[in-house]
Amino acid sequence: MKTQNLIGGKWCGGDQTIEVTNPATGELIARVDSGGAEGAKSAIGAAFEAREDWAGRTAADRGAMVASLAGLMRRDVDRLAELMTLEQGKPLAEARGEIAYAASFLELAAEEGRRLNGDIVPGSSVEQRILVLRQPVGVTAIITPWNFPSAMITRKLGPALAAGCTVVIKPAELTPLSALAIGELACEAGFPAGVINIVTGEPGPIGDALLWDDRVRKLSFTGSTGVGRMLMGKASAHLLRLSLELGGHAPFIVFDDADLDRAVAGAIACKFRNAGQTCVCANRFYIQSGIYDEFVGRFAEAIGEMSVGDGMREGVVIGPLINEAAMRKVESHVDDARSKGAEFLVGGSRLSIDGLADRFYAPTLLTGMTPSMKIYREETFGPVAPVARFETEDEVIGLANDSEFGLAAYFFTRDASRLMRVAEGLEYGIVGANDGTPSNAAAPFGGMKHSGFGREGGKYAMDEYTELKYISLRL
Ligand code: NAP
């Protein structure tokens, strides 16, 4: 297990360390060296030094190395998944799924890098030709959250590398081990020194070093809307190119004509994956009056059967919350909803599990959700499903869009015309129509409104890491 920072092809120590703990047990797993601002500056220097050679290689060469990293991740899926469950808490089966998902971003990017074609555009006179090239943006800073410690890195890393950029990655302090494991495999894959650098530590100084260095040409950030907004403000001083993948508040709508088996299965997968700690998870459930009682009854039954515990244990589907601050946020949303009249059909409190840390929250279903509740507006980031009833299609589209966020939305119906109408009416970058788990590495993942801008995945991600240049050629 690597616990140092990767800078210019070398594993480097730091003046300070970050303690990484297992959220399920509270045990200390590792002390990771913190490179801090000085580490970030060295990493920028290494990435800058490496950029010409990397950009000058053929797309096939770069793609082969990116694909090889994906292959190593798949080879080591069990080891990487265990490491992820230990530091992040999600059940092992989900962690394995994340490693496969993370590898698929690299695989797709390796192919897309070979399709970065240009154009020849007609000139304005018979002697003129316009040649349009796509070139790498250059040194790219990548800042990622703790909830998907591998996939949020490779979703950026794959297209950046395939396009010819070199990178400096700052992973979340809570989950640096998964990032460093990717760095270790990158060394095995044979990436030249400086192409991939990883610096861990306190975010402010590292962030400032990345934002205020003219050698850095792009920041790709995934995290909360608050931090994204703050980084955008700072980045404006250098007009730094940005992609921001931020928070969400997804509506989940079930119409009277829905297939209820699929709707309940979709609701469980969408809401409770990663213990509800996902940007695209459902935050508001709207159920049409005609099937309200039946849906809520079946949803409550399915929630009541979920097994909570240490993600390393077979059969567990809900792991711990990441830390005490996350627990307090969930509790404050639940307390607020309770004080405003919500009723609890399942859960509604912390769980105490023998031998484990005080980090488990019971999967919860509450009814009577209203717009005045915190849970209606803010990300809860926990296993709590709030439900409200609605009557008409127009009404529910209005309710669903009544949010500052615009990342993901879901609805279930068997009416083909309604399917298109509702999908088009929802102001969200990702719409799951009869689908509670729409994420796919080939799709353009990203949000609208305060959920940010930029798209990640497949061919769409390549635009984020390339600049267009045209050459006007006189014959
Ligand atoms: P966060 O607090 O915004 O942190 C995200 C990253 O930013 C971490 O690496 C963090 O470092 C770093 N950071 C914090 N302050 C910084 C600063 N001043 N300068 C530079 N970097 C700074 O978010 P989180 O709690 O890790 O993740 C949960 C959030 O991410 C949720 O809002 C979720 O919806 C969102 N998310 C969005 C997507 C998407 O694709 N749209 C995907 C996953 C998660 P430290 O860890 O060291 O604090």
Short mmCIF file of C-alpha atoms and ligand atoms in Angstrom, two decimals:
data_model
loop_
_atom_site.label_atom_id
_atom_site.label_comp_id
_atom_site.label_asym_id
_atom_site.label_seq_id
_atom_site.Cartn_x
_atom_site.Cartn_y
_atom_site.Cartn_z
CA MET A 1 0.00 0.00 0.00
CA LYS A 2 1.52 3.33 -1.09
CA THR A 3 1.35 6.16 1.44
CA GLN A 4 3.59 8.76 -0.20
CA ASN A 5 2.93 11.29 -2.94
CA LEU A 6 3.79 10.59 -6.57
CA ILE A 7 5.74 13.50 -8.01
CA GLY A 8 7.84 13.36 -11.18
CA GLY A 9 7.87 9.55 -11.14
CA LYS A 10 9.16 9.34 -7.53
CA TRP A 11 7.38 8.51 -4.30
CA CYS A 12 7.94 11.50 -2.01
CA GLY A 13 7.37 12.13 1.69
CA GLY A 14 6.00 15.30 3.28
CA ASP A 15 6.29 17.35 6.47
CA GLN A 16 2.85 16.32 7.66
CA THR A 17 0.66 13.26 7.50
CA ILE A 18 -3.04 12.53 7.01
CA GLU A 19 -4.60 9.84 9.14
CA VAL A 20 -6.87 7.53 7.15
CA THR A 21 -9.45 5.65 9.20
CA ASN A 22 -11.90 2.88 8.43
CA PRO A 23 -15.34 4.50 8.79
CA ALA A 24 -16.94 1.17 9.73
CA THR A 25 -14.65 0.41 12.67
CA GLY A 26 -12.98 3.72 13.42
CA GLU A 27 -9.57 2.01 13.19
CA LEU A 28 -6.55 3.82 11.82
CA ILE A 29 -5.62 2.21 8.49
CA ALA A 30 -2.69 4.34 7.36
CA ARG A 31 -0.77 7.56 7.74
CA VAL A 32 -0.32 9.19 4.36
CA ASP A 33 2.37 11.79 3.71
CA SER A 34 1.00 15.18 2.86
CA GLY A 35 2.84 16.94 0.05
CA GLY A 36 1.08 20.24 0.71
CA ALA A 37 1.66 23.39 -1.33
CA GLU A 38 5.35 22.61 -1.88
CA GLY A 39 4.46 19.16 -3.18
CA ALA A 40 1.87 20.71 -5.49
CA LYS A 41 4.43 23.14 -6.88
CA SER A 42 6.92 20.33 -7.54
CA ALA A 43 4.16 18.27 -9.15
CA ILE A 44 3.19 21.17 -11.42
CA GLY A 45 6.86 21.50 -12.42
CA ALA A 46 7.07 17.78 -13.19
CA ALA A 47 3.82 17.82 -15.19
CA PHE A 48 4.98 20.90 -17.11
CA GLU A 49 8.31 19.26 -17.90
CA ALA A 50 6.64 16.08 -19.13
CA ARG A 51 3.95 17.71 -21.25
CA GLU A 52 5.77 18.18 -24.57
CA ASP A 53 6.99 14.62 -24.77
CA TRP A 54 3.58 13.24 -23.78
CA ALA A 55 1.65 15.47 -26.18
CA GLY A 56 4.13 14.65 -28.94
CA ARG A 57 3.48 10.91 -28.83
CA THR A 58 0.98 9.26 -31.13
CA ALA A 59 -2.57 8.81 -29.88
CA ALA A 60 -2.06 5.07 -30.30
CA ASP A 61 0.95 5.10 -27.93
CA ARG A 62 -0.89 7.13 -25.31
CA GLY A 63 -4.02 5.04 -25.70
CA ALA A 64 -2.09 1.79 -25.27
CA MET A 65 -0.69 3.01 -21.95
CA VAL A 66 -4.07 4.25 -20.72
CA ALA A 67 -5.63 0.90 -21.69
CA SER A 68 -2.83 -0.90 -19.92
CA LEU A 69 -3.62 1.00 -16.70
CA ALA A 70 -7.24 -0.11 -17.08
CA GLY A 71 -6.09 -3.71 -17.51
CA LEU A 72 -4.02 -3.52 -14.32
CA MET A 73 -7.00 -2.16 -12.41
CA ARG A 74 -9.13 -5.05 -13.62
CA ARG A 75 -6.35 -7.51 -12.74
CA ASP A 76 -6.22 -6.10 -9.19
CA VAL A 77 -9.94 -5.56 -8.75
CA ASP A 78 -10.17 -7.55 -5.49
CA ARG A 79 -7.24 -5.79 -3.84
CA LEU A 80 -8.38 -2.32 -4.98
CA ALA A 81 -11.97 -2.98 -3.90
CA GLU A 82 -10.88 -4.07 -0.42
CA LEU A 83 -8.76 -0.96 -0.06
CA MET A 84 -11.73 1.18 -1.12
CA THR A 85 -14.11 -0.50 1.32
CA LEU A 86 -11.58 -0.08 4.11
CA GLU A 87 -11.11 3.66 3.61
CA GLN A 88 -14.53 4.64 2.24
CA GLY A 89 -16.94 2.09 3.72
CA LYS A 90 -19.07 1.05 0.73
CA PRO A 91 -19.95 -2.66 0.53
CA LEU A 92 -17.34 -4.79 -1.20
CA ALA A 93 -19.62 -5.67 -4.13
CA GLU A 94 -20.17 -1.96 -4.80
CA ALA A 95 -16.44 -1.30 -4.51
CA ARG A 96 -15.73 -4.02 -7.10
CA GLY A 97 -18.35 -2.41 -9.32
CA GLU A 98 -16.66 0.95 -8.92
CA ILE A 99 -13.27 -0.44 -9.94
CA ALA A 100 -14.81 -1.92 -13.11
CA TYR A 101 -16.59 1.39 -13.77
CA ALA A 102 -13.34 3.29 -13.17
CA ALA A 103 -11.45 1.04 -15.60
CA SER A 104 -14.15 1.51 -18.25
CA PHE A 105 -13.49 5.28 -18.33
CA LEU A 106 -9.85 4.57 -19.13
CA GLU A 107 -10.75 2.02 -21.80
CA LEU A 108 -13.15 4.34 -23.57
CA ALA A 109 -10.76 7.29 -23.39
CA ALA A 110 -7.94 5.16 -24.85
CA GLU A 111 -10.13 4.60 -27.91
CA GLU A 112 -11.48 8.15 -28.14
CA GLY A 113 -7.96 9.58 -28.14
CA ARG A 114 -7.47 8.02 -31.57
CA ARG A 115 -10.51 9.84 -32.93
CA LEU A 116 -9.45 13.41 -32.12
CA ASN A 117 -9.82 14.40 -35.74
CA GLY A 118 -9.55 17.90 -37.14
CA ASP A 119 -11.36 19.58 -40.05
CA ILE A 120 -10.54 21.38 -43.25
CA VAL A 121 -12.98 24.25 -43.63
CA PRO A 122 -13.51 26.16 -46.91
CA GLY A 123 -11.66 29.50 -46.97
CA SER A 124 -13.14 32.88 -47.89
CA SER A 125 -11.07 33.11 -51.11
CA VAL A 126 -9.85 30.54 -53.62
CA GLU A 127 -6.33 30.66 -52.15
CA GLN A 128 -7.36 30.16 -48.53
CA ARG A 129 -7.81 26.88 -46.64
CA ILE A 130 -8.71 26.66 -42.93
CA LEU A 131 -7.18 23.71 -41.06
CA VAL A 132 -8.76 23.04 -37.66
CA LEU A 133 -6.62 21.12 -35.12
CA ARG A 134 -7.45 19.76 -31.68
CA GLN A 135 -4.55 20.06 -29.27
CA PRO A 136 -4.21 19.11 -25.57
CA VAL A 137 -4.98 21.94 -23.13
CA GLY A 138 -1.77 21.20 -21.19
CA VAL A 139 -1.15 20.65 -17.50
CA THR A 140 -4.45 19.71 -15.86
CA ALA A 141 -5.33 19.84 -12.18
CA ILE A 142 -7.77 17.17 -11.00
CA ILE A 143 -9.54 17.54 -7.63
CA THR A 144 -11.84 14.73 -6.53
CA PRO A 145 -14.25 13.78 -3.70
CA TRP A 146 -14.28 10.80 -1.32
CA ASN A 147 -17.54 9.14 -2.31
CA PHE A 148 -16.20 7.50 -5.50
CA PRO A 149 -12.47 7.47 -4.77
CA SER A 150 -11.41 5.68 -7.99
CA ALA A 151 -14.01 6.42 -10.64
CA MET A 152 -14.01 10.19 -10.07
CA ILE A 153 -10.28 10.14 -10.79
CA THR A 154 -10.27 7.94 -13.90
CA ARG A 155 -13.30 9.76 -15.36
CA LYS A 156 -10.95 12.76 -15.66
CA LEU A 157 -7.59 11.03 -15.92
CA GLY A 158 -8.50 8.85 -18.93
CA PRO A 159 -9.57 11.60 -21.34
CA ALA A 160 -6.91 14.04 -20.07
CA LEU A 161 -4.10 11.55 -20.73
CA ALA A 162 -5.56 10.29 -24.00
CA ALA A 163 -5.84 13.86 -25.27
CA GLY A 164 -2.16 14.48 -24.45
CA CYS A 165 -2.42 16.39 -21.14
CA THR A 166 -0.28 15.73 -18.08
CA VAL A 167 -1.96 15.87 -14.69
CA VAL A 168 -1.67 16.73 -11.00
CA ILE A 169 -4.30 14.91 -8.94
CA LYS A 170 -5.44 16.02 -5.48
CA PRO A 171 -7.68 13.30 -4.05
CA ALA A 172 -9.94 13.77 -1.03
CA GLU A 173 -8.15 13.62 2.34
CA LEU A 174 -10.58 10.94 3.55
CA THR A 175 -9.72 8.51 0.72
CA PRO A 176 -6.17 9.01 -0.55
CA LEU A 177 -5.26 5.30 -0.64
CA SER A 178 -7.37 4.43 -3.68
CA ALA A 179 -5.79 7.33 -5.57
CA LEU A 180 -2.25 6.32 -4.62
CA ALA A 181 -3.02 2.74 -5.68
CA ILE A 182 -3.92 4.07 -9.15
CA GLY A 183 -0.58 5.93 -9.12
CA GLU A 184 1.25 2.72 -8.25
CA LEU A 185 -0.41 0.90 -11.16
CA ALA A 186 0.39 3.82 -13.47
CA CYS A 187 4.08 3.34 -12.63
CA GLU A 188 3.72 -0.36 -13.46
CA ALA A 189 1.99 0.53 -16.74
CA GLY A 190 5.10 2.52 -17.68
CA PHE A 191 3.84 6.09 -17.81
CA PRO A 192 6.80 8.45 -18.15
CA ALA A 193 7.81 10.43 -15.04
CA GLY A 194 5.70 13.54 -14.51
CA VAL A 195 2.72 12.53 -16.66
CA ILE A 196 0.68 11.52 -13.61
CA ASN A 197 1.38 13.24 -10.27
CA ILE A 198 -0.59 12.80 -7.06
CA VAL A 199 -0.41 15.21 -4.13
CA THR A 200 -2.36 14.70 -0.93
CA GLY A 201 -3.00 16.98 2.03
CA GLU A 202 -4.86 20.00 3.29
CA PRO A 203 -6.95 21.29 0.39
CA GLY A 204 -6.56 25.08 0.69
CA PRO A 205 -2.80 25.40 0.14
CA ILE A 206 -2.72 22.69 -2.55
CA GLY A 207 -5.73 24.22 -4.28
CA ASP A 208 -4.19 27.69 -4.25
CA ALA A 209 -0.90 26.36 -5.63
CA LEU A 210 -2.80 24.71 -8.49
CA LEU A 211 -5.09 27.66 -9.18
CA TRP A 212 -2.47 30.38 -9.13
CA ASP A 213 0.21 28.86 -11.32
CA ASP A 214 0.09 29.89 -14.97
CA ARG A 215 1.59 26.56 -16.00
CA VAL A 216 -1.71 24.92 -15.02
CA ARG A 217 -4.19 25.36 -17.88
CA LYS A 218 -7.23 23.50 -16.69
CA LEU A 219 -8.99 22.48 -13.48
CA SER A 220 -11.39 19.58 -13.50
CA PHE A 221 -13.19 19.48 -10.15
CA THR A 222 -15.74 17.08 -8.72
CA GLY A 223 -17.18 17.91 -5.32
CA SER A 224 -19.71 20.09 -3.55
CA THR A 225 -21.34 23.14 -5.11
CA GLY A 226 -19.98 25.35 -2.32
CA VAL A 227 -16.35 24.42 -2.90
CA GLY A 228 -16.84 24.47 -6.69
CA ARG A 229 -18.23 28.01 -6.52
CA MET A 230 -15.31 29.13 -4.36
CA LEU A 231 -12.75 27.56 -6.73
CA MET A 232 -14.44 29.20 -9.71
CA GLY A 233 -14.07 32.58 -8.03
CA LYS A 234 -10.37 32.02 -7.46
CA ALA A 235 -9.85 30.59 -10.95
CA SER A 236 -11.26 33.72 -12.54
CA ALA A 237 -8.06 35.64 -11.71
CA HIS A 238 -6.16 33.44 -14.19
CA LEU A 239 -9.11 32.70 -16.48
CA LEU A 240 -8.39 29.05 -15.79
CA ARG A 241 -10.43 26.65 -17.90
CA LEU A 242 -12.88 24.74 -15.69
CA SER A 243 -15.06 21.66 -15.59
CA LEU A 244 -17.23 21.53 -12.46
CA GLU A 245 -19.11 18.35 -11.51
CA LEU A 246 -21.01 19.48 -8.40
CA GLY A 247 -23.81 18.51 -6.06
CA GLY A 248 -27.28 17.31 -6.97
CA HIS A 249 -30.80 16.96 -5.61
CA ALA A 250 -32.52 14.37 -7.75
CA PRO A 251 -36.30 14.02 -8.02
CA PHE A 252 -37.63 10.47 -8.45
CA ILE A 253 -41.14 10.37 -9.93
CA VAL A 254 -43.45 7.36 -10.15
CA PHE A 255 -46.56 7.74 -12.32
CA ASP A 256 -49.75 5.71 -11.86
CA ASP A 257 -48.99 3.71 -15.01
CA ALA A 258 -45.46 2.66 -13.92
CA ASP A 259 -44.26 -0.93 -13.63
CA LEU A 260 -44.14 -1.00 -9.84
CA ASP A 261 -41.62 -3.85 -9.55
CA ARG A 262 -39.16 -1.87 -11.66
CA ALA A 263 -39.96 1.39 -9.89
CA VAL A 264 -39.32 -0.08 -6.43
CA ALA A 265 -36.10 -1.82 -7.54
CA GLY A 266 -34.98 1.42 -9.24
CA ALA A 267 -35.77 3.47 -6.12
CA ILE A 268 -33.75 1.13 -3.89
CA ALA A 269 -30.73 1.12 -6.20
CA CYS A 270 -30.88 4.84 -6.83
CA LYS A 271 -31.39 5.98 -3.24
CA PHE A 272 -29.36 3.54 -1.16
CA ARG A 273 -26.23 2.81 -3.21
CA ASN A 274 -23.19 3.94 -1.24
CA ALA A 275 -25.54 4.53 1.75
CA GLY A 276 -27.11 7.44 -0.13
CA GLN A 277 -23.77 9.22 -0.45
CA THR A 278 -23.89 9.82 -4.19
CA CYS A 279 -24.34 12.99 -6.19
CA VAL A 280 -26.97 11.38 -8.44
CA CYS A 281 -28.99 9.61 -5.74
CA ALA A 282 -32.71 10.36 -5.38
CA ASN A 283 -33.41 13.06 -2.79
CA ARG A 284 -37.14 13.71 -3.35
CA PHE A 285 -39.67 11.00 -4.20
CA TYR A 286 -42.92 12.11 -5.87
CA ILE A 287 -45.53 9.37 -6.17
CA GLN A 288 -48.80 9.80 -8.10
CA SER A 289 -51.97 9.42 -6.01
CA GLY A 290 -53.36 6.30 -7.73
CA ILE A 291 -50.41 4.07 -6.78
CA TYR A 292 -49.15 6.01 -3.78
CA ASP A 293 -50.21 3.53 -1.10
CA GLU A 294 -49.03 0.47 -2.99
CA PHE A 295 -45.66 1.99 -3.93
CA VAL A 296 -44.96 3.30 -0.43
CA GLY A 297 -45.92 -0.06 1.12
CA ARG A 298 -43.62 -2.01 -1.17
CA PHE A 299 -40.80 0.53 -0.87
CA ALA A 300 -41.02 0.39 2.94
CA GLU A 301 -40.89 -3.40 2.90
CA ALA A 302 -37.81 -3.44 0.65
CA ILE A 303 -36.05 -0.82 2.81
CA GLY A 304 -36.82 -2.79 5.95
CA GLU A 305 -34.99 -5.81 4.51
CA MET A 306 -31.69 -4.00 3.85
CA SER A 307 -28.73 -5.31 5.78
CA VAL A 308 -26.57 -2.65 7.44
CA GLY A 309 -23.00 -3.16 8.67
CA ASP A 310 -19.33 -3.34 7.81
CA GLY A 311 -19.02 -3.34 4.02
CA MET A 312 -16.38 -6.08 4.27
CA ARG A 313 -19.06 -8.49 5.48
CA GLU A 314 -20.89 -10.69 2.97
CA GLY A 315 -24.51 -9.65 2.43
CA VAL A 316 -24.20 -6.10 3.77
CA VAL A 317 -25.78 -3.57 1.40
CA ILE A 318 -25.59 -0.40 3.53
CA GLY A 319 -22.23 0.58 4.95
CA PRO A 320 -21.28 3.42 7.31
CA LEU A 321 -21.49 7.15 6.70
CA ILE A 322 -18.09 8.62 5.99
CA ASN A 323 -17.65 10.61 9.23
CA GLU A 324 -19.38 12.22 12.19
CA ALA A 325 -20.05 15.43 10.24
CA ALA A 326 -21.97 13.39 7.64
CA MET A 327 -23.94 11.72 10.44
CA ARG A 328 -24.83 15.09 11.98
CA LYS A 329 -26.06 16.39 8.63
CA VAL A 330 -28.36 13.39 8.14
CA GLU A 331 -29.65 13.76 11.70
CA SER A 332 -30.29 17.47 11.29
CA HIS A 333 -32.33 16.84 8.11
CA VAL A 334 -34.33 14.10 9.81
CA ASP A 335 -34.95 16.17 12.97
CA ASP A 336 -36.04 19.13 10.86
CA ALA A 337 -38.45 16.95 8.83
CA ARG A 338 -39.83 15.40 12.02
CA SER A 339 -40.43 18.82 13.57
CA LYS A 340 -42.32 19.85 10.41
CA GLY A 341 -44.72 16.91 10.48
CA ALA A 342 -42.97 14.06 8.59
CA GLU A 343 -43.98 10.52 9.53
CA PHE A 344 -41.47 7.70 9.65
CA LEU A 345 -42.46 4.34 8.18
CA VAL A 346 -38.97 2.79 8.50
CA GLY A 347 -35.79 3.93 10.31
CA GLY A 348 -35.30 7.50 11.47
CA SER A 349 -32.31 7.12 13.79
CA ARG A 350 -28.69 6.03 14.21
CA LEU A 351 -27.97 2.35 14.58
CA SER A 352 -25.64 0.92 17.14
CA ILE A 353 -23.87 -2.22 15.88
CA ASP A 354 -21.70 -4.31 18.19
CA GLY A 355 -17.98 -3.89 17.60
CA LEU A 356 -18.43 -1.17 14.99
CA ALA A 357 -18.07 2.59 15.02
CA ASP A 358 -21.02 4.91 15.69
CA ARG A 359 -21.38 5.67 11.96
CA PHE A 360 -24.43 3.73 10.85
CA TYR A 361 -27.77 5.26 10.03
CA ALA A 362 -30.87 3.14 9.59
CA PRO A 363 -32.27 3.10 6.04
CA THR A 364 -35.22 5.45 6.40
CA LEU A 365 -38.51 6.17 4.67
CA LEU A 366 -40.44 9.27 5.64
CA THR A 367 -43.71 10.56 4.25
CA GLY A 368 -45.22 14.03 4.28
CA MET A 369 -42.21 15.76 2.71
CA THR A 370 -42.86 19.47 2.14
CA PRO A 371 -40.90 22.29 0.44
CA SER A 372 -40.20 23.91 3.82
CA MET A 373 -38.00 20.99 4.92
CA LYS A 374 -34.20 21.07 4.61
CA ILE A 375 -34.35 17.61 3.09
CA TYR A 376 -36.36 19.09 0.21
CA ARG A 377 -33.61 21.53 -0.82
CA GLU A 378 -30.22 20.31 0.43
CA GLU A 379 -28.27 17.13 -0.30
CA THR A 380 -28.81 14.81 2.68
CA PHE A 381 -26.04 12.40 1.59
CA GLY A 382 -27.43 9.56 3.66
CA PRO A 383 -29.88 6.62 3.44
CA VAL A 384 -33.06 8.66 3.87
CA ALA A 385 -35.92 8.61 1.35
CA PRO A 386 -38.53 11.40 1.73
CA VAL A 387 -41.82 10.94 -0.11
CA ALA A 388 -44.66 13.23 -1.25
CA ARG A 389 -47.82 12.65 -3.25
CA PHE A 390 -48.73 14.42 -6.54
CA GLU A 391 -51.74 14.49 -8.89
CA THR A 392 -50.80 15.63 -12.41
CA GLU A 393 -47.89 15.48 -14.85
CA ASP A 394 -47.57 19.28 -15.17
CA GLU A 395 -47.62 19.66 -11.41
CA VAL A 396 -44.82 17.14 -10.86
CA ILE A 397 -42.56 18.57 -13.57
CA GLY A 398 -42.84 21.93 -11.82
CA LEU A 399 -42.07 20.34 -8.44
CA ALA A 400 -39.13 18.37 -9.84
CA ASN A 401 -37.57 21.46 -11.41
CA ASP A 402 -38.01 23.52 -8.24
CA SER A 403 -34.35 23.11 -7.23
CA GLU A 404 -31.11 25.04 -7.64
CA PHE A 405 -29.53 21.75 -8.76
CA GLY A 406 -29.78 20.06 -12.16
CA LEU A 407 -27.71 16.90 -12.11
CA ALA A 408 -29.92 13.79 -12.28
CA ALA A 409 -33.66 13.06 -12.32
CA TYR A 410 -35.66 9.83 -12.56
CA PHE A 411 -39.16 8.86 -13.52
CA PHE A 412 -41.12 5.68 -14.14
CA THR A 413 -43.99 5.36 -16.62
CA ARG A 414 -45.21 2.95 -19.29
CA ASP A 415 -46.71 5.69 -21.47
CA ALA A 416 -44.41 6.34 -24.45
CA SER A 417 -45.65 9.89 -25.13
CA ARG A 418 -45.33 10.85 -21.49
CA LEU A 419 -41.85 9.35 -21.46
CA MET A 420 -40.60 11.85 -24.04
CA ARG A 421 -42.60 14.81 -22.65
CA VAL A 422 -41.33 14.36 -19.11
CA ALA A 423 -37.73 13.60 -20.15
CA GLU A 424 -37.68 16.82 -22.19
CA GLY A 425 -39.33 18.86 -19.45
CA LEU A 426 -36.89 17.96 -16.67
CA GLU A 427 -34.08 20.52 -16.24
CA TYR A 428 -31.40 17.95 -15.45
CA GLY A 429 -28.28 16.80 -17.30
CA ILE A 430 -29.05 13.11 -16.69
CA VAL A 431 -32.52 11.60 -16.87
CA GLY A 432 -33.21 8.00 -15.88
CA ALA A 433 -36.44 7.01 -17.65
CA ASN A 434 -37.50 3.69 -16.10
CA ASP A 435 -33.84 3.49 -15.00
CA GLY A 436 -32.57 4.06 -11.45
CA THR A 437 -28.89 3.55 -12.34
CA PRO A 438 -28.19 5.43 -15.58
CA SER A 439 -24.41 5.96 -15.11
CA ASN A 440 -22.41 4.71 -18.06
CA ALA A 441 -18.84 5.59 -19.02
CA ALA A 442 -19.85 6.29 -22.64
CA ALA A 443 -22.55 8.82 -21.74
CA PRO A 444 -22.05 12.61 -21.26
CA PHE A 445 -22.24 12.78 -17.45
CA GLY A 446 -22.78 16.26 -16.05
CA GLY A 447 -25.18 18.79 -14.65
CA MET A 448 -27.06 22.01 -15.29
CA LYS A 449 -27.73 25.01 -13.02
CA HIS A 450 -25.80 24.81 -9.71
CA SER A 451 -24.71 21.25 -10.46
CA GLY A 452 -21.96 22.71 -12.63
CA PHE A 453 -20.85 22.49 -16.23
CA GLY A 454 -18.73 20.33 -18.49
CA ARG A 455 -19.35 16.73 -19.45
CA GLU A 456 -17.40 13.59 -18.56
CA GLY A 457 -17.51 10.22 -20.29
CA GLY A 458 -17.01 8.79 -23.77
CA LYS A 459 -16.28 11.08 -26.70
CA TYR A 460 -17.82 14.07 -24.94
CA ALA A 461 -15.07 14.21 -22.31
CA MET A 462 -12.42 14.78 -24.95
CA ASP A 463 -13.71 18.32 -25.57
CA GLU A 464 -12.87 19.22 -21.97
CA TYR A 465 -9.15 18.47 -22.46
CA THR A 466 -8.57 19.84 -25.96
CA GLU A 467 -8.24 23.29 -27.47
CA LEU A 468 -9.31 24.09 -31.01
CA LYS A 469 -6.77 25.92 -33.11
CA TYR A 470 -7.12 26.91 -36.74
CA ILE A 471 -4.42 27.49 -39.30
CA SER A 472 -5.30 29.80 -42.17
CA LEU A 473 -3.29 28.55 -45.10
CA ARG A 474 -2.73 30.69 -48.22
CA LEU A 475 -1.90 28.67 -51.31
P1 NAP B 1 -15.95 18.75 -1.21
O1 NAP B 1 -15.91 19.02 0.23
O2 NAP B 1 -16.38 19.82 -2.13
O3 NAP B 1 -14.49 18.23 -1.61
C1 NAP B 1 -14.18 17.80 -2.92
C2 NAP B 1 -12.68 17.95 -3.12
O4 NAP B 1 -12.34 19.34 -3.05
C3 NAP B 1 -11.84 17.24 -2.06
O5 NAP B 1 -10.67 16.73 -2.64
C4 NAP B 1 -11.52 18.39 -1.11
O6 NAP B 1 -10.35 18.18 -0.35
C5 NAP B 1 -11.29 19.51 -2.12
N1 NAP B 1 -11.33 20.84 -1.54
C6 NAP B 1 -12.03 21.28 -0.47
N2 NAP B 1 -11.74 22.58 -0.25
C7 NAP B 1 -10.83 22.96 -1.19
C8 NAP B 1 -10.10 24.16 -1.45
N3 NAP B 1 -10.26 25.25 -0.70
N4 NAP B 1 -9.23 24.17 -2.49
C9 NAP B 1 -9.06 23.07 -3.24
N5 NAP B 1 -9.70 21.90 -3.02
C10 NAP B 1 -10.57 21.85 -2.02
O7 NAP B 1 -16.89 17.49 -1.54
P2 NAP B 1 -16.90 16.07 -0.85
O8 NAP B 1 -17.54 16.18 0.48
O9 NAP B 1 -15.55 15.47 -0.95
O10 NAP B 1 -17.84 15.27 -1.85
C11 NAP B 1 -19.23 15.27 -1.79
C12 NAP B 1 -19.79 16.28 -2.79
O11 NAP B 1 -19.34 15.96 -4.10
C13 NAP B 1 -21.30 16.22 -2.85
O12 NAP B 1 -21.81 17.52 -2.97
C14 NAP B 1 -21.56 15.42 -4.13
O13 NAP B 1 -22.81 15.66 -4.72
C15 NAP B 1 -20.43 15.89 -5.00
N6 NAP B 1 -20.15 14.95 -6.07
C16 NAP B 1 -20.49 15.32 -7.35
C17 NAP B 1 -20.28 14.42 -8.38
C18 NAP B 1 -20.64 14.77 -9.80
O14 NAP B 1 -20.22 14.06 -10.70
N7 NAP B 1 -21.40 15.83 -10.04
C19 NAP B 1 -19.71 13.17 -8.11
C20 NAP B 1 -19.37 12.84 -6.80
C21 NAP B 1 -19.59 13.75 -5.78
P3 NAP B 1 -10.41 17.51 1.12
O15 NAP B 1 -10.98 16.17 0.94
O16 NAP B 1 -9.00 17.46 1.50
O17 NAP B 1 -11.28 18.39 1.94
#
